[in-house]
XYZ file of C-alpha atoms in Angstrom:
390
model
C 11.818 -52.553 31.475
C 13.327 -49.158 31.451
C 12.650 -48.383 35.445
C 14.401 -51.752 36.642
C 17.392 -50.212 33.953
C 16.836 -47.253 36.101
C 16.607 -48.644 38.962
C 20.023 -50.678 38.813
C 21.990 -48.233 37.001
C 20.778 -45.809 40.150
C 22.092 -47.878 42.606
C 25.457 -49.096 40.682
C 26.096 -45.218 40.753
C 25.367 -44.862 44.569
C 28.014 -47.711 44.650
C 30.733 -46.046 43.242
C 29.524 -41.706 43.758
C 31.265 -41.217 47.787
C 30.578 -37.335 47.086
C 28.082 -36.251 49.554
C 26.315 -33.107 50.595
C 26.972 -31.100 53.971
C 23.610 -28.523 54.974
C 24.702 -26.977 58.356
C 22.596 -24.603 60.590
C 24.029 -24.438 63.888
C 23.424 -26.396 66.210
C 22.285 -28.219 63.447
C 24.505 -30.276 61.087
C 23.267 -32.278 57.837
C 25.178 -34.630 55.509
C 23.388 -36.939 53.230
C 25.251 -38.330 49.834
C 25.287 -36.941 46.889
C 22.941 -39.452 45.277
C 20.479 -39.280 47.311
C 20.925 -35.161 47.431
C 19.977 -35.387 44.008
C 17.628 -37.590 43.690
C 15.389 -35.175 46.841
C 15.965 -32.475 44.501
C 14.303 -33.909 41.867
C 11.280 -34.612 43.517
C 11.217 -31.912 45.693
C 11.194 -29.645 42.221
C 8.406 -31.906 41.209
C 6.346 -31.643 44.456
C 6.363 -27.633 43.697
C 5.141 -28.000 40.024
C 2.620 -30.170 40.981
C 1.336 -27.267 44.095
C 1.622 -25.385 42.135
C 0.285 -26.016 38.412
C -2.654 -27.351 41.195
C -2.631 -23.690 42.620
C -3.275 -22.603 38.958
C -5.470 -24.302 38.854
C -7.202 -23.575 41.426
C -6.718 -19.691 40.935
C -7.918 -20.417 37.203
C -11.304 -22.119 38.544
C -13.882 -19.558 38.323
C -12.679 -18.538 34.836
C -13.256 -22.846 33.331
C -16.246 -23.001 34.670
C -17.104 -20.134 33.098
C -15.338 -20.609 29.939
C -17.016 -24.041 29.829
C -20.509 -23.376 30.777
C -20.152 -20.317 27.146
C -19.283 -23.476 25.331
C -22.337 -25.200 27.304
C -24.480 -22.305 25.390
C -23.114 -21.991 22.067
C -23.422 -26.006 21.669
C -26.794 -25.742 23.272
C -27.556 -23.092 20.431
C -25.621 -25.039 17.606
C -27.787 -27.189 18.932
C -31.498 -24.958 18.704
C -30.899 -22.936 15.261
C -30.489 -26.921 14.115
C -33.522 -28.039 15.411
C -35.123 -25.056 14.360
C -34.137 -25.369 10.601
C -35.089 -28.962 10.807
C -38.796 -28.485 12.228
C -38.980 -24.889 9.604
C -38.417 -26.989 6.688
C -40.640 -29.870 8.279
C -43.273 -27.657 8.606
C -43.251 -26.935 12.349
C -43.375 -23.537 12.461
C -44.341 -22.808 16.261
C -41.949 -25.269 16.892
C -39.428 -23.935 14.807
C -39.777 -20.536 16.321
C -39.430 -21.974 19.919
C -36.343 -23.241 19.272
C -35.084 -20.204 16.818
C -35.650 -18.184 19.848
C -33.521 -20.301 22.390
C -31.035 -20.245 19.876
C -30.946 -16.133 19.480
C -30.794 -15.797 23.681
C -28.015 -17.660 23.417
C -26.724 -18.002 20.258
C -23.606 -16.777 18.978
C -25.650 -15.660 15.693
C -29.012 -14.033 16.848
C -29.450 -12.662 14.109
C -29.758 -15.249 11.986
C -31.836 -16.717 15.057
C -34.498 -13.762 14.804
C -34.402 -14.324 10.395
C -35.676 -17.571 10.723
C -38.093 -17.171 14.131
C -39.759 -14.206 11.823
C -39.487 -16.748 8.820
C -41.988 -19.186 11.394
C -43.913 -16.192 12.599
C -45.348 -15.458 9.313
C -45.617 -18.984 7.984
C -48.438 -19.267 11.059
C -49.563 -15.363 10.037
C -48.406 -13.705 13.406
C -47.731 -10.872 11.515
C -46.973 -8.502 15.174
C -44.223 -11.693 15.957
C -42.899 -11.309 12.874
C -42.533 -7.251 12.468
C -40.501 -7.506 16.355
C -38.025 -10.439 15.367
C -37.636 -8.762 11.838
C -36.752 -5.275 14.565
C -34.517 -7.414 16.367
C -32.593 -8.626 13.417
C -31.923 -5.291 12.653
C -30.325 -4.743 15.176
C -27.756 -6.283 15.094
C -25.873 -3.400 12.964
C -24.585 -3.158 8.996
C -23.022 -6.633 8.969
C -27.015 -8.272 8.343
C -28.440 -5.399 6.307
C -28.595 -7.301 3.205
C -30.074 -10.638 5.157
C -32.952 -9.009 6.731
C -33.755 -7.082 3.265
C -33.763 -10.353 1.706
C -35.939 -11.502 4.236
C -38.404 -8.570 4.271
C -38.579 -8.264 0.757
C -38.992 -12.646 0.104
C -41.910 -11.790 2.334
C -43.654 -9.435 0.778
C -43.291 -10.762 -2.244
C -45.315 -13.782 -0.251
C -47.883 -11.241 1.296
C -47.980 -9.122 -1.955
C -46.888 -6.119 -0.781
C -45.267 -5.418 -4.015
C -44.358 -1.770 -2.843
C -42.786 -3.144 0.530
C -40.671 -5.886 -1.758
C -40.009 -3.087 -3.952
C -38.479 -0.700 -1.497
C -36.100 -2.717 0.813
C -34.465 -4.834 -2.974
C -34.190 -1.329 -4.358
C -32.793 -0.037 -1.401
C -30.139 -3.773 -1.379
C -28.866 -2.381 -4.237
C -28.616 0.573 -3.610
C -25.947 0.249 -1.295
C -24.027 -3.211 -2.582
C -23.684 -4.557 -5.582
C -26.729 -6.207 -7.796
C -27.164 -10.454 -7.380
C -28.889 -12.684 -9.089
C -31.047 -13.800 -7.351
C -32.524 -10.581 -5.950
C -32.964 -8.658 -9.302
C -35.214 -11.853 -10.433
C -37.343 -11.294 -6.632
C -36.828 -7.478 -7.999
C -38.341 -7.989 -11.494
C -41.124 -10.224 -8.980
C -41.739 -7.323 -7.259
C -41.552 -5.027 -10.046
C -44.508 -6.800 -12.423
C -46.579 -7.140 -9.230
C -46.272 -3.245 -8.826
C -47.111 -2.183 -11.819
C -43.675 -0.474 -13.548
C -43.483 -2.033 -16.491
C -40.785 0.433 -17.728
C -38.875 -0.847 -15.317
C -39.708 -4.937 -15.805
C -39.042 -4.274 -19.905
C -35.691 -3.543 -18.356
C -34.872 -6.097 -15.838
C -36.277 -8.547 -18.338
C -34.496 -7.709 -20.931
C -31.316 -7.500 -18.455
C -32.266 -11.177 -16.634
C -32.126 -12.688 -19.966
C -28.754 -11.203 -21.753
C -27.616 -12.759 -18.539
C -30.006 -16.560 -18.953
C -30.529 -15.346 -15.414
C -34.472 -16.814 -16.454
C -35.837 -19.139 -19.286
C -35.370 -17.058 -22.731
C -39.469 -18.175 -22.471
C -40.403 -16.745 -19.381
C -38.427 -13.090 -20.779
C -39.671 -12.843 -23.813
C -43.412 -13.294 -21.991
C -42.260 -10.426 -19.354
C -41.272 -8.319 -22.099
C -43.594 -8.243 -24.464
C -46.256 -8.674 -21.260
C -44.835 -4.878 -20.441
C -44.890 -3.614 -23.875
C -48.478 -3.656 -24.168
C -48.718 -2.056 -20.640
C -47.147 0.672 -22.006
C -48.681 1.219 -24.727
C -52.073 0.709 -22.774
C -50.648 3.865 -20.541
C -49.783 6.018 -23.817
C -53.281 5.570 -25.633
C -55.090 7.891 -24.407
C -53.409 10.398 -26.424
C -52.620 9.911 -30.265
C -48.421 11.988 -30.725
C -48.049 9.600 -27.098
C -48.728 6.678 -27.953
C -47.464 6.678 -32.013
C -43.935 8.112 -30.386
C -43.926 5.430 -28.238
C -44.845 2.694 -30.670
C -42.113 4.071 -33.365
C -39.855 3.780 -30.946
C -40.533 -0.079 -30.449
C -37.464 -1.913 -31.775
C -38.491 -3.379 -34.901
C -38.991 -7.123 -34.627
C -40.754 -6.386 -30.572
C -43.016 -4.228 -33.134
C -43.689 -7.643 -34.939
C -44.311 -9.946 -32.709
C -48.340 -11.020 -32.590
C -49.826 -9.505 -29.116
C -47.623 -6.166 -29.430
C -49.521 -5.790 -33.026
C -53.043 -6.972 -32.128
C -52.212 -4.879 -29.086
C -50.537 -1.009 -30.716
C -53.558 -1.823 -33.668
C -56.610 -1.740 -31.267
C -55.275 1.485 -30.026
C -54.130 2.829 -33.492
C -57.745 1.956 -34.265
C -59.053 3.611 -31.429
C -57.264 6.644 -31.753
C -58.496 7.028 -35.174
C -55.069 6.105 -37.161
C -56.044 3.807 -39.248
C -53.514 4.236 -41.703
C -50.890 3.741 -38.363
C -53.088 0.311 -37.158
C -53.125 -0.791 -40.781
C -49.231 -0.202 -41.110
C -48.664 -2.421 -37.922
C -51.155 -5.446 -38.850
C -49.919 -5.331 -42.770
C -46.023 -5.743 -41.155
C -47.013 -8.350 -38.218
C -48.500 -10.605 -41.011
C -45.352 -10.413 -42.686
C -43.566 -11.282 -39.259
C -45.972 -14.383 -38.540
C -49.279 -15.097 -39.673
C -52.375 -14.892 -36.642
C -55.878 -14.999 -36.227
C -55.986 -12.894 -34.427
C -53.791 -9.653 -36.841
C -56.252 -10.764 -39.540
C -59.387 -9.872 -38.111
C -58.069 -6.427 -36.469
C -57.270 -5.928 -40.675
C -61.031 -5.663 -40.739
C -61.766 -2.688 -38.398
C -62.426 0.927 -39.131
C -62.501 3.619 -36.389
C -65.732 4.172 -35.447
C -65.479 7.892 -35.883
C -64.161 8.525 -39.520
C -65.430 10.319 -42.234
C -67.512 8.324 -45.074
C -65.599 8.652 -47.841
C -62.106 8.328 -45.388
C -63.753 4.891 -44.424
C -64.277 3.600 -48.127
C -60.700 5.287 -49.193
C -59.559 3.492 -46.005
C -61.346 -0.131 -46.771
C -61.054 -0.929 -50.100
C -57.166 -0.392 -48.927
C -57.378 -2.920 -47.145
C -59.095 -5.047 -49.398
C -57.088 -4.111 -51.962
C -54.071 -5.432 -49.828
C -56.096 -8.452 -48.245
C -57.213 -9.865 -51.870
C -52.798 -10.391 -52.740
C -53.323 -12.598 -49.244
C -56.217 -13.890 -51.058
C -54.001 -15.535 -53.729
C -51.795 -17.762 -51.637
C -54.607 -18.224 -48.856
C -57.879 -17.933 -50.291
C -59.178 -20.995 -47.793
C -58.399 -19.402 -45.399
C -61.660 -18.063 -42.462
C -60.746 -15.741 -40.677
C -59.136 -14.027 -43.987
C -62.910 -14.828 -46.008
C -64.358 -12.638 -42.815
C -61.889 -10.202 -42.844
C -62.665 -9.097 -46.419
C -66.379 -9.628 -46.051
C -65.653 -7.044 -42.665
C -64.310 -4.653 -45.438
C -66.524 -4.779 -47.798
C -69.653 -3.860 -45.590
C -67.164 -1.217 -45.049
C -66.669 -0.055 -48.446
C -70.733 -0.580 -48.793
C -69.501 -3.154 -51.724
C -73.074 -5.469 -50.343
C -73.272 -8.458 -53.199
C -69.164 -8.947 -52.385
C -69.849 -8.961 -48.798
C -71.910 -11.373 -49.187
C -69.539 -13.672 -50.861
C -66.960 -13.084 -48.980
C -68.351 -14.447 -45.757
C -70.393 -16.811 -47.314
C -67.040 -18.567 -48.205
C -65.974 -18.200 -44.996
C -68.650 -20.088 -43.169
C -68.077 -22.986 -45.775
C -64.824 -23.506 -44.376
C -65.918 -22.791 -40.809
C -68.833 -21.837 -39.127
C -67.851 -18.670 -36.953
C -70.431 -17.686 -35.115
C -69.553 -13.842 -35.864
C -69.794 -14.604 -39.620
C -72.981 -15.617 -39.126
C -73.113 -12.279 -37.263
C -72.179 -10.316 -39.730
C -74.627 -11.862 -42.217
C -77.367 -11.171 -39.985
C -76.312 -7.191 -40.036
C -75.748 -6.675 -43.613
C -78.934 -9.153 -44.379
C -80.772 -6.252 -42.467
C -78.751 -3.882 -43.911
C -80.113 -5.297 -47.488
C -84.002 -5.522 -46.341
C -83.863 -9.384 -45.934
C -85.437 -10.508 -42.627
C -85.852 -13.981 -42.963
C -81.916 -14.526 -43.572
C -81.059 -12.348 -41.185
C -83.297 -14.068 -38.333
C -82.059 -17.179 -39.882
C -78.235 -16.429 -38.788
C -79.073 -14.857 -35.956
C -80.437 -18.126 -34.413
C -77.579 -19.812 -35.330
C -75.266 -17.467 -34.288
C -76.535 -18.232 -30.976
C -76.788 -21.731 -31.502
C -72.854 -21.533 -31.845
C -72.096 -19.661 -28.424
C-alpha cells in the first residue's frame, strides 16, 4: 500500500510540476523533467553506493576470510578443550590429551590446554610427556605461573614427591597471597616431607580459620608434637626444654603425654616422667598412661629406684581409693612394688589385677616375680598361661 501510494503521489506531482532540467554540451542538448531528473539522481546514488559497497567488500575479502578462519579455529579449539575436559573426567586420558593438544595448537588459551594435557599424561604415567606439557605451560609467562605451580604441586603429591610439592607451593606462597586450598596442600607436603614444625604451624593456622575439620587439625598437631618430641629425645636438656615449651593443654593430651613419659624415662628423667603421667591422668584417665606410670629408667641406682617407686606407689594407692577395680592400676602397682622389692604386696596387686582382667603382661610379671622368689612351678604356670593368651 505504501508503494502504491508513493506511485500515485509521484504521478500527481509529475502533472503539477512543470519544471525541467537542461544539459548542454555542444553539439549535444539534453532536456529532462525535474521529476525524472530527481528520480534518476536518486537511482544513480543508490547504484553508486551499491557499487562502492561491492568494491569495498571485494577489497576486504581476504581479511574477512582470514577473520572467518580464525573464528572457526577458535570455535574448534573451544570444542576441543571442552571435549578434552569431558574425556579427562570420564577417565579417557589418551583422548583427553589428544583433544587438549588440538586446543593447544589453535586455541586462545594454550596454557590451560597444556596443563590439562599434562594432567592426562600424568594419569597415564607418561612422565616425559607430562613434563613436556608443563614446560609449554610455563612458557605462557607470569599470567599462568600460579596455575602451573599448583598443578606441579598436585601432581607431585599424587606421586608422593613431597619435596617437589613443597618447593612449588612455597614458591607460590612467596610470590603472592596464601590461599586456603594451597595452604592445605602445603600442609600435606610438609607432613609427607617430615617438616613437623611447619605441620604444627599450618595445622594451627588452618584450624583457627576453620579450613579443615577440628578433629583433623588436632590429629595433625598431636602427630607433629609427638614427632618433634622424638627428635629432641637424644638429649635430656633439649627434650625437657621442648616439653616445657608446649602449651599446658597439649602436655595433657594422652598420646602426647605418653610419648613424653616414654622419652623422659629412656633419658633417665624419672621425676619428669612421673610429673607428665600424673598431670596427664588428672586431665584424662587412660590405661596407656597408667601402664607407663609403672615404668622406671633401667640404669637408676638401686636406692634412687626404691625411693622413686615408693613415691609412685603412694600416689597410685590414692587413685586406688576411687578405682579399686581398675585392673591396669592394680597391675601398675604390682610392678612398682617389684621395683621397690615389696614382694608380698607385688604378688597381691598382680593377682588382684588378674581377678578382674586376665592379661598376658600381668601373667608375665607374676611369672618373673615367682622366679625371683624361687617358686618355679608357679613361674612355669604363669608363663604357660601368658603364652596361651598371646
